[in-house]
Coordinates of N, CA and C in Angstrom, one line a residue:
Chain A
X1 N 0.9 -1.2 0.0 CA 0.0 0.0 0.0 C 0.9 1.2 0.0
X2 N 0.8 2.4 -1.1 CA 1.5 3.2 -0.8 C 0.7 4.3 0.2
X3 N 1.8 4.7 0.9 CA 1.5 6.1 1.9 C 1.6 7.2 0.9
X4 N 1.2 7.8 2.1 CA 0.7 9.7 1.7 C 1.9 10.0 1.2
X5 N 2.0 10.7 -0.1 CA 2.9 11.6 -0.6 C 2.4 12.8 -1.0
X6 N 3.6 13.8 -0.5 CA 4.3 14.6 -0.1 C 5.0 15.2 -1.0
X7 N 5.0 17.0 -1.8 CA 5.8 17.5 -2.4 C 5.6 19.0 -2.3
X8 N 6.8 19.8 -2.6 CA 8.0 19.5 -2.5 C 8.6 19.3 -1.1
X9 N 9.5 18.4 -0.8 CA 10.5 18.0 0.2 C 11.0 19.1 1.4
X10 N 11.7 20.0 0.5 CA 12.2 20.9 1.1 C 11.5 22.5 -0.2
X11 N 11.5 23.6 0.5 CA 11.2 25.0 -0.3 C 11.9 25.8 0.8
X12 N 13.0 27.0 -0.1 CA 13.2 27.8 0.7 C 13.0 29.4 -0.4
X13 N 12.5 30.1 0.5 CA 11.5 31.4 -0.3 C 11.9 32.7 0.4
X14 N 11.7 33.7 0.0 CA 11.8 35.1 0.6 C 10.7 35.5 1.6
X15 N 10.4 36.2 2.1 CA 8.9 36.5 2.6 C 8.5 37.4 1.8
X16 N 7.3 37.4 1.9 CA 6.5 37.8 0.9 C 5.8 37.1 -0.7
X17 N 7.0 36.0 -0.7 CA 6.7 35.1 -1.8 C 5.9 34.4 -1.7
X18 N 4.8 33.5 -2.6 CA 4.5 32.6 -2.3 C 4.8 30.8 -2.5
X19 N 4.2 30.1 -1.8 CA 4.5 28.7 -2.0 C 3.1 28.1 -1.8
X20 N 3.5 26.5 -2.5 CA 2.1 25.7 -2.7 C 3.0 24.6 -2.5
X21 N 2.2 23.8 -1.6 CA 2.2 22.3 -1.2 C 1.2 21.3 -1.6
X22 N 2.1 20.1 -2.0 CA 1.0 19.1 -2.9 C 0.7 17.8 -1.9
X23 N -0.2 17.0 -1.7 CA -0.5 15.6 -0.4 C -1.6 15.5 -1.4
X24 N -0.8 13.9 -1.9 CA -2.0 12.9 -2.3 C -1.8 11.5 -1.0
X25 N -3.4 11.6 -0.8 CA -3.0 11.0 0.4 C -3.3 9.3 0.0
X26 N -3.7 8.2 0.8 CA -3.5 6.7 0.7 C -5.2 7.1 0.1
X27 N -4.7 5.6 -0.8 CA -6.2 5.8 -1.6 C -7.5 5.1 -0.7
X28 N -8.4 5.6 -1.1 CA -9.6 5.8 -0.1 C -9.6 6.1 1.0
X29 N -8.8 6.8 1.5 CA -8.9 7.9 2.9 C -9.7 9.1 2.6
X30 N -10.9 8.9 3.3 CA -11.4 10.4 3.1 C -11.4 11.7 3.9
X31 N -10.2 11.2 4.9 CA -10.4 12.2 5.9 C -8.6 12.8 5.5
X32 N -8.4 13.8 5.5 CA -7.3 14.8 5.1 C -7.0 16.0 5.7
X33 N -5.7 15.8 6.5 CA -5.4 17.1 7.5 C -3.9 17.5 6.7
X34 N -3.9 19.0 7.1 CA -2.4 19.4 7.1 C -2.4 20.0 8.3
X35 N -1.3 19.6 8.7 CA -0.9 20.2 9.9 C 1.0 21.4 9.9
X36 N 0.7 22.0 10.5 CA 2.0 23.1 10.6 C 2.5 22.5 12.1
X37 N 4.1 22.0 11.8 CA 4.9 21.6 12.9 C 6.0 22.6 12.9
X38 N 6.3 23.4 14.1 CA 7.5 24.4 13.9 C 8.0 23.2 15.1
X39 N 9.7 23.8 14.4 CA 11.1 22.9 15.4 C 10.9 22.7 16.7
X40 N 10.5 21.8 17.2 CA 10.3 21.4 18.8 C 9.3 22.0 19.0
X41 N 8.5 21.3 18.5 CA 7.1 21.6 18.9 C 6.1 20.7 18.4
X42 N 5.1 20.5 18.9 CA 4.0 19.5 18.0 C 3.2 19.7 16.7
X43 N 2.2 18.7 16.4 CA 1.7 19.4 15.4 C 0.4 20.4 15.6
X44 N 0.4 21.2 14.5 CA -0.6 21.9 15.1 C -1.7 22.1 14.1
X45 N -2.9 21.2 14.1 CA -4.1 21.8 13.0 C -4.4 23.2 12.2
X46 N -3.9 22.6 10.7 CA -4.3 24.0 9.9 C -5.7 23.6 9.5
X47 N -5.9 22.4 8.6 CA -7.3 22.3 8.2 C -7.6 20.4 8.0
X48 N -8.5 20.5 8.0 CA -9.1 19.0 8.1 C -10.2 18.9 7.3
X49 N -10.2 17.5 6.1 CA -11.3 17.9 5.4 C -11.9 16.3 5.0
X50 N -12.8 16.0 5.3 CA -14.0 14.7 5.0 C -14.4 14.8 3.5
X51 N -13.4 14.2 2.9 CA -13.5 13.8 1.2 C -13.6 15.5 0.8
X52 N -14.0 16.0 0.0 CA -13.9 17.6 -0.2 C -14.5 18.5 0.6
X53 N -15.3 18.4 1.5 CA -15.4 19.4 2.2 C -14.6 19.9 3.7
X54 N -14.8 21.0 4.0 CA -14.0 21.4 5.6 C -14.8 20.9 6.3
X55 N -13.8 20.3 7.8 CA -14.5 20.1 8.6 C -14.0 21.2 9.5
X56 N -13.0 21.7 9.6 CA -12.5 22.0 11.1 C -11.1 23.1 9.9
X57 N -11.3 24.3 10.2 CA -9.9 25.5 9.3 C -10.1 26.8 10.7
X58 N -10.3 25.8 11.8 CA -10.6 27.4 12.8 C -9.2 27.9 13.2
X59 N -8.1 27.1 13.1 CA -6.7 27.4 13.1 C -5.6 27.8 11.4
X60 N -6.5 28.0 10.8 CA -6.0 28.3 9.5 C -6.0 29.8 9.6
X61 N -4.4 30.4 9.2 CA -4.6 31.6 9.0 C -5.1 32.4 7.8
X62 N -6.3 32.3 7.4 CA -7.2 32.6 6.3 C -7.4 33.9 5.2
X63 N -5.8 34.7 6.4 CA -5.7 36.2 5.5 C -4.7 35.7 4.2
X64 N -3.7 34.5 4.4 CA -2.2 33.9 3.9 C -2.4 32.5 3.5
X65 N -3.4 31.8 4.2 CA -3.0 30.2 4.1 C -4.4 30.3 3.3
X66 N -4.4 29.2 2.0 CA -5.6 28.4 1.3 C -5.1 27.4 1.4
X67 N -6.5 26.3 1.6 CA -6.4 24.6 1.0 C -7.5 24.8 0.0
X68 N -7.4 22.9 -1.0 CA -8.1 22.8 -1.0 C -8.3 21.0 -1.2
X69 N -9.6 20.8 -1.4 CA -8.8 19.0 -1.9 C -9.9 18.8 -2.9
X70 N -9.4 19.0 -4.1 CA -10.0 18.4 -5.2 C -10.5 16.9 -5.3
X71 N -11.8 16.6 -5.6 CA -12.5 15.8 -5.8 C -12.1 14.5 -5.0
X72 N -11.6 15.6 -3.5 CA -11.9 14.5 -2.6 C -10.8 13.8 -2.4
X73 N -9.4 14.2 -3.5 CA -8.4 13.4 -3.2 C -7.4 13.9 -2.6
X74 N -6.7 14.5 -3.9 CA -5.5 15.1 -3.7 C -5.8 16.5 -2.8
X75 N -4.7 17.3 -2.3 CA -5.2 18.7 -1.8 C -3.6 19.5 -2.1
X76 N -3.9 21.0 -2.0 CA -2.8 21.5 -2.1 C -3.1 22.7 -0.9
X77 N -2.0 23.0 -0.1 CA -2.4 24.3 0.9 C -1.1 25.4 0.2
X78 N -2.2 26.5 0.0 CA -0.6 27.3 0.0 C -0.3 28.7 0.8
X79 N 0.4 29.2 0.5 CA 0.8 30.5 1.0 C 1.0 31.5 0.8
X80 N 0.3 32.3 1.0 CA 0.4 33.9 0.2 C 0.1 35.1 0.7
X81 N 1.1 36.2 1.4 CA 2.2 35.7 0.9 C 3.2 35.5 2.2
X82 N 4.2 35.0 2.3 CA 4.6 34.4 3.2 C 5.4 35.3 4.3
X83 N 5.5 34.6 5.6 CA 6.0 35.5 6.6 C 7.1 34.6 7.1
X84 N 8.0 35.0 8.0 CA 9.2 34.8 8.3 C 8.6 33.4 9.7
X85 N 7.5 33.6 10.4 CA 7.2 32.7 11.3 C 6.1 31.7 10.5
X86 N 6.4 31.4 9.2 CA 5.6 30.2 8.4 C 6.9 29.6 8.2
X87 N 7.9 29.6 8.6 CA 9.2 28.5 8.6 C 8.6 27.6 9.8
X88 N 8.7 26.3 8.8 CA 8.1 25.0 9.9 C 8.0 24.1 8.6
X89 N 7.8 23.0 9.5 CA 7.3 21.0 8.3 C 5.9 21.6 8.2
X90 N 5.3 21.3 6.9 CA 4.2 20.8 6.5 C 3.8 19.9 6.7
X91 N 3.1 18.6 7.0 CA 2.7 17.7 7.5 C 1.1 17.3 7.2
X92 N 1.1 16.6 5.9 CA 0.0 15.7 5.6 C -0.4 14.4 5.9
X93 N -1.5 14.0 6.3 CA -1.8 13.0 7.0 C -3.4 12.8 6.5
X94 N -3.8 11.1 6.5 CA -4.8 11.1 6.0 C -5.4 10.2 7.0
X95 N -6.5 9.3 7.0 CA -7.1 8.9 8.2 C -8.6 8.2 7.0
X96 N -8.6 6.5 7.1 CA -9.9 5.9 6.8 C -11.0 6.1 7.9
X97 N -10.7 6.4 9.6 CA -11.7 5.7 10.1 C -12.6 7.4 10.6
X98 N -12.3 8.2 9.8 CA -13.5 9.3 10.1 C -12.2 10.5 11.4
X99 N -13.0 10.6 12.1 CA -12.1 11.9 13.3 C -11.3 11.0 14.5
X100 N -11.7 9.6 14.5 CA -10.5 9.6 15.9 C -9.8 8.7 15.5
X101 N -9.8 8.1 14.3 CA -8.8 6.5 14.2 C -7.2 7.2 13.8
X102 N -6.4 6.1 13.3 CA -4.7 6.6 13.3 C -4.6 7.0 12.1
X103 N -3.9 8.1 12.6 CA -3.4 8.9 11.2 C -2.3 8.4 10.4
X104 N -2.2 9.0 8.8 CA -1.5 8.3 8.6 C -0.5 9.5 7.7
X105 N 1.0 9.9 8.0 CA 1.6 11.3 7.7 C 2.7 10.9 6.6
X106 N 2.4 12.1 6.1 CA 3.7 12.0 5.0 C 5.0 12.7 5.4
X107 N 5.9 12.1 4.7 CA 7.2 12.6 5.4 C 7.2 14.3 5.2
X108 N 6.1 15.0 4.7 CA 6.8 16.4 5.3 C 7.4 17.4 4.0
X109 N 6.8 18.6 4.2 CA 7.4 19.5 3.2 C 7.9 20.9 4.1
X110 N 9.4 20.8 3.8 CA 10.2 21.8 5.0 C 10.2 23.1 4.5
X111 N 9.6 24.3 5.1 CA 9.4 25.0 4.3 C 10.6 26.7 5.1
X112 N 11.4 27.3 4.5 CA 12.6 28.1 5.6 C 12.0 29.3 4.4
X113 N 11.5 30.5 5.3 CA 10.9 31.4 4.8 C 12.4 32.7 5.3
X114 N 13.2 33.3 4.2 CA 14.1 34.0 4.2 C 14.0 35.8 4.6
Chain B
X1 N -5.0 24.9 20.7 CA -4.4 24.7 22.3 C -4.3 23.4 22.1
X2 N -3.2 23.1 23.3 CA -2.0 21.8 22.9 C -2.9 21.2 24.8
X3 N -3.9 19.9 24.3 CA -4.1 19.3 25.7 C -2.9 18.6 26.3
X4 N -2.4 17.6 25.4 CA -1.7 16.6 25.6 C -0.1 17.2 26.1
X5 N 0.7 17.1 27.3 CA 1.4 17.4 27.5 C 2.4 16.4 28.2
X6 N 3.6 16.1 27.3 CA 4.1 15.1 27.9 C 5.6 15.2 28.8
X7 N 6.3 14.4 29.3 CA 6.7 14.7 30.2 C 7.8 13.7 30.6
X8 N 9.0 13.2 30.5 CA 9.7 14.7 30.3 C 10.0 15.2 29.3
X9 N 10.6 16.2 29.1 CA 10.4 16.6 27.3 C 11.4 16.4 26.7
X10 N 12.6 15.9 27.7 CA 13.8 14.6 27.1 C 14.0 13.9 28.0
X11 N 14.8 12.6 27.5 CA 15.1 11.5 27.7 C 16.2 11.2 27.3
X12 N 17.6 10.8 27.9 CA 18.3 10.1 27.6 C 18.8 8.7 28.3
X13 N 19.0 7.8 27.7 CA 19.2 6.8 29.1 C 20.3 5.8 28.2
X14 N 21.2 4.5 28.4 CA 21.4 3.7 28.1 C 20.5 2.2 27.1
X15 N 21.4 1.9 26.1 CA 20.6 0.7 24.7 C 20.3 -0.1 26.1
X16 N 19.1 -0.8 25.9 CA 18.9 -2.0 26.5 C 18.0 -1.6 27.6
X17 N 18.2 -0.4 28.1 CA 17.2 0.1 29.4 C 15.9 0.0 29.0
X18 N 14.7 0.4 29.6 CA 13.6 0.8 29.7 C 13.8 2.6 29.6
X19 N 12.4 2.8 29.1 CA 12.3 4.3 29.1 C 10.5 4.6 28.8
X20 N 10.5 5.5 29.8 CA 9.1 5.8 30.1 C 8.7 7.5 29.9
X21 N 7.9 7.5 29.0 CA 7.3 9.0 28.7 C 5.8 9.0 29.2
X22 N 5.2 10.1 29.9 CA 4.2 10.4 30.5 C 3.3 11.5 29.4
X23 N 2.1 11.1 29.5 CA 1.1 12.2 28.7 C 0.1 12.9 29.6
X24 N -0.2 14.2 29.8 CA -1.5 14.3 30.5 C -2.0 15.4 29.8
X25 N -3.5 15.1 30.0 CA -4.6 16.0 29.3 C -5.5 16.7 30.3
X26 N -6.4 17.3 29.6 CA -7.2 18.0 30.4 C -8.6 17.9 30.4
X27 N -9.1 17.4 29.4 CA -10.7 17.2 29.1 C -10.7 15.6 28.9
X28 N -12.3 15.1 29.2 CA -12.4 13.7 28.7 C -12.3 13.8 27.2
X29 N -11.5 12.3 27.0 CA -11.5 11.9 25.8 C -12.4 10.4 25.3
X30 N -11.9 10.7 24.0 CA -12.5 8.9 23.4 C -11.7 8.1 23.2
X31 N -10.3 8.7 22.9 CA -9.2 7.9 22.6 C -7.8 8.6 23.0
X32 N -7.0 8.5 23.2 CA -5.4 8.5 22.9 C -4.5 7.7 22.0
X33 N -3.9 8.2 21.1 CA -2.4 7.7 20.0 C -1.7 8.2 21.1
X34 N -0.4 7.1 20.7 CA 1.2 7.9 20.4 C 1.4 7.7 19.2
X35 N 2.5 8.2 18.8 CA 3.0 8.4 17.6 C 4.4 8.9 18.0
X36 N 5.1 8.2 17.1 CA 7.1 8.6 17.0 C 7.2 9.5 15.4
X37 N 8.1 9.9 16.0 CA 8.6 10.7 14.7 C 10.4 10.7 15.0
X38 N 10.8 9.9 13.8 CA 11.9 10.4 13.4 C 12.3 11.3 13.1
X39 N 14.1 11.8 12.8 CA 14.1 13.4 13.0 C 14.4 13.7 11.3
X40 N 13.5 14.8 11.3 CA 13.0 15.0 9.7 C 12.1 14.1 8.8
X41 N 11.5 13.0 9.9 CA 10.5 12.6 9.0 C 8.8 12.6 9.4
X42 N 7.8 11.9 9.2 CA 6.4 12.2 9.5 C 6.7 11.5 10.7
X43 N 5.1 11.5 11.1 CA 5.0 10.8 12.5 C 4.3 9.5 12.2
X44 N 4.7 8.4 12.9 CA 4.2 6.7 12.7 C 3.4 6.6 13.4
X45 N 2.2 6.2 13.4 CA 1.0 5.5 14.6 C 1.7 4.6 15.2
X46 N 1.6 4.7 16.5 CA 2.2 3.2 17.5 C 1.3 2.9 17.9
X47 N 0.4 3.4 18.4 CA -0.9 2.4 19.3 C -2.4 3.5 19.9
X48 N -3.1 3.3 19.6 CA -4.3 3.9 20.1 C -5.2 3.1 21.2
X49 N -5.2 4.0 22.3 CA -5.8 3.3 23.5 C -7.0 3.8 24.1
X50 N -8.3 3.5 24.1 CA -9.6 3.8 24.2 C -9.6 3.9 25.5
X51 N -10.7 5.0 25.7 CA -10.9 5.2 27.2 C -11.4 4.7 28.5
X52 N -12.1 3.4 28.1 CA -12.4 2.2 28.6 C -11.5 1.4 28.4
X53 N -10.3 1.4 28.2 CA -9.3 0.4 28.0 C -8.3 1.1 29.0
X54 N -7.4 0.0 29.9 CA -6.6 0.5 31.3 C -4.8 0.4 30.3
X55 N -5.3 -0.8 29.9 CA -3.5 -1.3 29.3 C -3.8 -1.8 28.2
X56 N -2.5 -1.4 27.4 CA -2.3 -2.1 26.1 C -1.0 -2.3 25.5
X57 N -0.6 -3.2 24.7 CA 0.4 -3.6 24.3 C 0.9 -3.7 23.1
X58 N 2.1 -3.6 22.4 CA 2.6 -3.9 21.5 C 3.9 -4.5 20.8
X59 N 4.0 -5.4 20.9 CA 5.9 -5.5 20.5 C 6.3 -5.2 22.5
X60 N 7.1 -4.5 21.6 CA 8.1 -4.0 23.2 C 7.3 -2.5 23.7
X61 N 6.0 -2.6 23.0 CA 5.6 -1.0 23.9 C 4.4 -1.6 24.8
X62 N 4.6 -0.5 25.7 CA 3.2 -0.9 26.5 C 2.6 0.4 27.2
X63 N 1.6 0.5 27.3 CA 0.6 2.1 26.8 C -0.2 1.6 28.2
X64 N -0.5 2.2 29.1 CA -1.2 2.7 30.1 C -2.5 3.8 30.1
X65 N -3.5 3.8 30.6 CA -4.6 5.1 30.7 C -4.8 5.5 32.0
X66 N -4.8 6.2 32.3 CA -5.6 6.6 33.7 C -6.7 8.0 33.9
X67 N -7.7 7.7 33.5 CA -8.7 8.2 33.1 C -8.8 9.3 34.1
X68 N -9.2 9.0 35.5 CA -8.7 9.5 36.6 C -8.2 10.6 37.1
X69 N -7.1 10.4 36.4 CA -5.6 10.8 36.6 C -5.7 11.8 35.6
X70 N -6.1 12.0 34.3 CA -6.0 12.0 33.0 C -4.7 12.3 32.0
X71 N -4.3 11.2 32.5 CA -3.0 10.5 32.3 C -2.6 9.3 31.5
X72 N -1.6 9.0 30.7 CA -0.7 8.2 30.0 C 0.4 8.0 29.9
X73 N 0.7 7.0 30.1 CA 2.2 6.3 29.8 C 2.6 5.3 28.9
X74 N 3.5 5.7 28.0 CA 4.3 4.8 27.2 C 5.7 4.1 27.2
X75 N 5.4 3.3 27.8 CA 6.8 2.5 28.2 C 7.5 1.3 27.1
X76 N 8.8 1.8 26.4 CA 9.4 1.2 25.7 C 10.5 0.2 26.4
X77 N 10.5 -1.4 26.2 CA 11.1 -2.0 27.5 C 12.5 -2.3 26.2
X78 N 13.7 -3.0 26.9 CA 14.9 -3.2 26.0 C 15.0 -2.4 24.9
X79 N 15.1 -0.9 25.2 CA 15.5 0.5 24.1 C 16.8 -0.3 23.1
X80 N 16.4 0.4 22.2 CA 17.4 0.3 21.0 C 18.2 1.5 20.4
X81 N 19.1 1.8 19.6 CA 19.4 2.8 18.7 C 18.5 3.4 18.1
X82 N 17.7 2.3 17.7 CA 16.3 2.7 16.8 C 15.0 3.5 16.9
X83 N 14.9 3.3 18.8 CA 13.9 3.9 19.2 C 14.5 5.4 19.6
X84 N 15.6 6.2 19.2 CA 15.8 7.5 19.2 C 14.7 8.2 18.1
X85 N 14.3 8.9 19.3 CA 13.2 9.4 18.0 C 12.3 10.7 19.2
X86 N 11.5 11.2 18.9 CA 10.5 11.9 19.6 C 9.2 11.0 19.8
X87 N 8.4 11.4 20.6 CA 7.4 10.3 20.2 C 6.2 11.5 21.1
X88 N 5.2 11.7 20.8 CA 4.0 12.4 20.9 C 2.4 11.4 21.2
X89 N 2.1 12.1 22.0 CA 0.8 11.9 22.7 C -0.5 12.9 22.1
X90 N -1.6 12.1 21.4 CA -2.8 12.8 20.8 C -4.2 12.5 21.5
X91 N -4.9 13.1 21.7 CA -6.0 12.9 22.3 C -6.9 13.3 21.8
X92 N -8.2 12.8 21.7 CA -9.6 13.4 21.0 C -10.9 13.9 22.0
X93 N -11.0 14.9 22.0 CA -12.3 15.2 22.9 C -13.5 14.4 23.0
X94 N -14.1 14.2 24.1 CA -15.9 14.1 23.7 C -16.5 14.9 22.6
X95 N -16.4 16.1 23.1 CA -17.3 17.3 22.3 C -16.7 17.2 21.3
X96 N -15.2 17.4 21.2 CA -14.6 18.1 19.9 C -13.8 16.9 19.6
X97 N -13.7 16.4 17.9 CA -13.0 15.3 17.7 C -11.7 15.4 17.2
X98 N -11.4 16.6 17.4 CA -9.8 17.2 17.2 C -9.3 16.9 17.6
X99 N -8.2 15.9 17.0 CA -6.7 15.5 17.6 C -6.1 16.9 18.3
X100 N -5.5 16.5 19.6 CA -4.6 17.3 20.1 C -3.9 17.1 20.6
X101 N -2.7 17.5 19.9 CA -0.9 17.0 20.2 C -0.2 18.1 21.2
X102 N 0.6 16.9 22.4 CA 1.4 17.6 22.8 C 2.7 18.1 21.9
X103 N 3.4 18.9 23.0 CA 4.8 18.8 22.6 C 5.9 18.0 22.5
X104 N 5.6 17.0 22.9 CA 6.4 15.2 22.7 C 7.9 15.5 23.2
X105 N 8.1 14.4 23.6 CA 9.6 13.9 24.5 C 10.4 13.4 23.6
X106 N 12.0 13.5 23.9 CA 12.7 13.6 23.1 C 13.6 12.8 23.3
X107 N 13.2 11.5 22.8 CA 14.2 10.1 23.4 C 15.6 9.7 22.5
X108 N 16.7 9.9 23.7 CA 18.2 9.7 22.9 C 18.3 8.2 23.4
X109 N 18.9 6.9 22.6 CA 19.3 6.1 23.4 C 20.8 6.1 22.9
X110 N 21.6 5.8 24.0 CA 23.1 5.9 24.0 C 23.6 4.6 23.7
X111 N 24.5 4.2 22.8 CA 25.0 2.8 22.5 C 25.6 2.5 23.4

């Protein structure tokens, strides 16, 4: 079974620039989060979404950050335009059993905003 | 807001020891994960422990609840190289089914 992938790996950008992240997650997971992890620290909910729609963007910063997940699969979150405290892992993760079963994360898109 | 707070927030100890990380929350839940994360990579599911469930096991892990208490422990028995890693505690509300991740412990094991 392949896992959640994850692109690009690493991005390093100016502030003010923007960036887009791509998570295609395990097939038929219809639950889809990105999460923002800064260095030593946990993850922390940007948005969460049950096949295409939101469930949960109350921690999304909504002036800079969009998602979205096209027809339920793939999703892309991006940034625009970027700040110097949006340096952190991206972190996609997908989930068959609905809001409480095990997630399942992709290795991560490192993002160093200059 | 970060319920799950684990404790200590490192670890180092000698290969072959035991090593024990603590989680505590603040609201009832329905469930608790841990989860490891290697360094620079995603985070792996290790075990989810329902809140009617006291103990649980896996391999060489063994996952505690104390509802009580609102409390967890994850005890890794004969540590390896392999288990250097961070490892994080998630919890899901009653009301709200939002995972929420502590700050996770930071386990070095020394050859």
């Amino acid at each position: 079974e392949a896992g959640v992938a994850q692109s690009p790996r690493y991005k390093i950008i100016e502030k003010r620039q923007s960036v887009a992240f791509w998570c295609n997650p395990i097939s038929g997971h219809a639950t889809l989060y990105w999460y923002q992890q800064i260095l030593g620290q946990g993850p922390k909910l940007l948005i969460q979404f049950q096949n295409n729609g939101v469930v949960d963007d109350s921690q999304l910063p909504k002036d800079r950050f969009s998602a979205e997940r096209l027809k339920g699969v793939d999703s892309t979150l991006k940034i625009q335009p970027a700040k110097l405290e949006d340096s952190a892992v991206y972190l996609c993760a997908s989930s068959s059993q609905g809001f409480t079963g095990e997630l399942f994360f992709g290795e991560g898109s490192r993002l160093t905003v200059l | 807001s970060q319920q799950g707070e684990e404790d200590p927030q490192a670890l180092s100890i000698q290969e072959g020891e035991n090593a024990t990380m603590n989680c505590s929350y603040k609201t009832s839940i329905n469930n608790l994960q841990w989860y490891r994360q290697n360094s620079g990579r995603g985070l792996v599911h290790l075990i989810l422990i329902r809140s009617n469930e006291r103990e649980k096991h896996s391999g060489r892990l063994r996952v505690t609840l104390d509802t009580s208490k609102k409390s967890s422990s994850l005890l890794i028995t004969a540590s390896r190289a392999a288990d250097t890693a961070s490892y994080f505690c998630a919890t899901d509300g009653r009301s709200n089914y939002q995972l929420i991740w502590g700050a996770g412990t930071k386990l070095i094991i020394k050859p």
